[in-house]
mmCIF file of C-alpha atoms in Angstrom:
data_model
loop_
_atom_site.group_PDB
_atom_site.id
_atom_site.type_symbol
_atom_site.label_atom_id
_atom_site.label_comp_id
_atom_site.label_asym_id
_atom_site.label_seq_id
_atom_site.Cartn_x
_atom_site.Cartn_y
_atom_site.Cartn_z
ATOM 1 C CA MET A 1 0.000 0.000 0.000
ATOM 2 C CA ARG A 2 1.366 3.405 -0.947
ATOM 3 C CA SER A 3 1.370 6.277 1.479
ATOM 4 C CA ARG A 4 -0.247 9.591 0.623
ATOM 5 C CA LEU A 5 3.010 11.369 1.342
ATOM 6 C CA SER A 6 4.876 9.665 -1.475
ATOM 7 C CA GLY A 7 2.045 10.528 -3.869
ATOM 8 C CA THR A 8 2.178 14.150 -2.772
ATOM 9 C CA ARG A 9 5.921 14.222 -3.297
ATOM 10 C CA ARG A 10 5.497 12.737 -6.775
ATOM 11 C CA ILE A 11 2.922 15.381 -7.716
ATOM 12 C CA ALA A 12 5.182 18.144 -6.371
ATOM 13 C CA ALA A 13 8.127 16.796 -8.365
ATOM 14 C CA VAL A 14 6.073 16.608 -11.577
ATOM 15 C CA GLY A 15 4.798 20.131 -10.930
ATOM 16 C CA ALA A 16 8.330 21.425 -10.446
ATOM 17 C CA VAL A 17 9.530 19.768 -13.661
ATOM 18 C CA LEU A 18 6.597 21.217 -15.613
ATOM 19 C CA ALA A 19 7.169 24.655 -14.127
ATOM 20 C CA VAL A 20 10.797 24.579 -15.223
ATOM 21 C CA ALA A 21 10.032 23.120 -18.648
ATOM 22 C CA LEU A 22 7.132 25.426 -19.436
ATOM 23 C CA GLY A 23 7.985 28.465 -17.411
ATOM 24 C CA THR A 24 11.460 29.384 -18.599
ATOM 25 C CA SER A 25 10.297 31.938 -21.155
ATOM 26 C CA ALA A 26 7.423 33.005 -18.939
ATOM 27 C CA LEU A 27 9.844 33.628 -16.074
ATOM 28 C CA GLY A 28 12.020 35.713 -18.367
ATOM 29 C CA THR A 29 8.992 37.784 -19.363
ATOM 30 C CA ALA A 30 7.928 38.166 -15.764
ATOM 31 C CA SER A 31 11.424 39.299 -14.797
ATOM 32 C CA ALA A 32 11.499 41.865 -17.588
ATOM 33 C CA SER A 33 8.064 43.136 -16.610
ATOM 34 C CA ALA A 34 9.103 43.331 -12.976
ATOM 35 C CA ALA A 35 12.186 45.339 -13.948
ATOM 36 C CA GLU A 36 10.093 47.766 -15.997
ATOM 37 C CA GLY A 37 7.585 48.047 -13.173
ATOM 38 C CA ALA A 38 10.378 48.753 -10.712
ATOM 39 C CA ALA A 39 11.700 51.553 -12.896
ATOM 40 C CA ALA A 40 8.259 53.149 -13.074
ATOM 41 C CA VAL A 41 7.864 52.942 -9.294
ATOM 42 C CA ASP A 42 11.331 54.314 -8.564
ATOM 43 C CA CYS A 43 10.885 57.382 -10.791
ATOM 44 C CA ALA A 44 8.365 59.904 -9.487
ATOM 45 C CA LYS A 45 5.917 61.476 -11.920
ATOM 46 C CA GLY A 46 7.249 64.751 -13.320
ATOM 47 C CA TYR A 47 10.929 63.767 -13.154
ATOM 48 C CA VAL A 48 13.728 62.316 -15.218
ATOM 49 C CA CYS A 49 15.484 59.750 -13.028
ATOM 50 C CA LEU A 50 19.075 58.700 -13.521
ATOM 51 C CA LEU A 51 19.982 55.498 -11.690
ATOM 52 C CA PRO A 52 23.702 55.618 -10.830
ATOM 53 C CA LEU A 53 25.627 52.445 -11.590
ATOM 54 C CA PHE A 54 27.285 52.670 -8.181
ATOM 55 C CA GLY A 55 25.741 53.739 -4.908
ATOM 56 C CA ASN A 56 22.734 52.935 -2.810
ATOM 57 C CA GLY A 57 20.165 52.694 -5.623
ATOM 58 C CA THR A 58 18.715 56.170 -5.085
ATOM 59 C CA PRO A 59 18.071 57.878 -8.436
ATOM 60 C CA VAL A 60 19.313 61.358 -9.288
ATOM 61 C CA LEU A 61 16.220 63.453 -10.100
ATOM 62 C CA VAL A 62 15.734 66.202 -12.690
ATOM 63 C CA LYS A 63 12.410 68.035 -12.415
ATOM 64 C CA GLU A 64 10.307 68.332 -15.591
ATOM 65 C CA GLY A 65 11.383 71.419 -17.553
ATOM 66 C CA ASP A 66 14.765 71.659 -15.799
ATOM 67 C CA SER A 67 18.200 70.833 -17.181
ATOM 68 C CA ALA A 68 21.175 69.258 -15.435
ATOM 69 C CA LYS A 69 24.883 69.014 -16.221
ATOM 70 C CA TYR A 70 27.357 66.573 -14.683
ATOM 71 C CA ASP A 71 31.123 67.113 -14.587
ATOM 72 C CA PRO A 72 32.557 64.559 -14.276
ATOM 73 C CA ALA A 73 30.034 62.416 -16.103
ATOM 74 C CA LEU A 74 27.529 60.509 -13.986
ATOM 75 C CA THR A 75 27.853 56.786 -14.713
ATOM 76 C CA VAL A 76 24.321 55.415 -14.909
ATOM 77 C CA ALA A 77 22.685 52.033 -15.381
ATOM 78 C CA GLU A 78 19.304 53.455 -16.416
ATOM 79 C CA VAL A 79 17.601 56.719 -17.347
ATOM 80 C CA THR A 80 13.804 56.969 -17.007
ATOM 81 C CA ASN A 81 11.763 59.888 -18.337
ATOM 82 C CA ASN A 82 8.587 60.084 -16.285
ATOM 83 C CA THR A 83 7.645 63.525 -17.640
ATOM 84 C CA GLY A 84 5.364 64.687 -20.416
ATOM 85 C CA VAL A 85 8.179 65.938 -22.694
ATOM 86 C CA THR A 86 11.078 64.435 -24.625
ATOM 87 C CA TYR A 87 14.486 64.903 -23.007
ATOM 88 C CA CYS A 88 17.906 64.968 -24.614
ATOM 89 C CA VAL A 89 20.521 62.875 -22.848
ATOM 90 C CA GLY A 90 24.143 63.725 -23.617
ATOM 91 C CA GLY A 91 27.368 61.941 -22.756
ATOM 92 C CA ASP A 92 28.973 58.712 -23.952
ATOM 93 C CA LEU A 93 25.736 58.183 -25.874
ATOM 94 C CA ASN A 94 23.592 61.049 -27.180
ATOM 95 C CA TYR A 95 19.910 60.274 -27.605
ATOM 96 C CA PRO A 96 16.401 61.628 -27.227
ATOM 97 C CA LEU A 97 14.384 59.979 -24.472
ATOM 98 C CA GLY A 98 10.651 60.250 -25.077
ATOM 99 C CA ALA A 99 8.067 60.836 -22.378
ATOM 100 C CA GLY A 100 7.436 57.661 -20.394
ATOM 101 C CA ARG A 101 10.471 55.864 -21.846
ATOM 102 C CA THR A 102 13.435 54.169 -20.165
ATOM 103 C CA GLN A 103 16.944 53.662 -21.527
ATOM 104 C CA THR A 104 18.821 50.815 -19.870
ATOM 105 C CA GLY A 105 22.555 50.261 -20.182
ATOM 106 C CA THR A 106 25.728 51.580 -18.640
ATOM 107 C CA SER A 107 26.840 54.968 -19.925
ATOM 108 C CA GLY A 108 28.310 58.248 -18.789
ATOM 109 C CA VAL A 109 25.796 61.115 -18.746
ATOM 110 C CA THR A 110 27.017 64.731 -18.887
ATOM 111 C CA SER A 111 23.699 66.491 -19.539
ATOM 112 C CA VAL A 112 19.936 66.066 -19.427
ATOM 113 C CA THR A 113 17.855 68.804 -21.082
ATOM 114 C CA PRO A 114 14.301 69.160 -22.399
ATOM 115 C CA SER A 115 14.255 68.861 -26.188
ATOM 116 C CA SER A 116 13.894 71.951 -28.305
ATOM 117 C CA GLY A 117 10.848 71.439 -30.508
ATOM 118 C CA GLY A 118 11.228 67.653 -30.331
ATOM 119 C CA ALA A 119 14.822 67.676 -31.610
ATOM 120 C CA CYS A 120 18.059 67.024 -29.765
ATOM 121 C CA LEU A 121 21.082 68.969 -30.913
ATOM 122 C CA LEU A 122 23.871 67.487 -28.790
#
């Protein structure tokens, strides 16, 4: 006669195998979504948030409509624009960052300014 415990263990093992087999891509999607959600939560509405690569995880904030310059360059892991306007990010990489967008990747940032008529002349 089999015990219920061994049956429960078997079901748990099968469930774990199925979760790994079927959930690999789903876990990757969930992780990406969680990362995007975290960026949105960390950046207050009306600000551009620069997440320094080093430090305690507190973003550097630039209020909507304001500009900021960094000398030496601020090494960041992520820049999130939680404003209603496009911002121009200058430094190692020069790019426009649209309202509600996030740029992820390590780079040195020397300036963050609102775009002039939707264009970035860096």
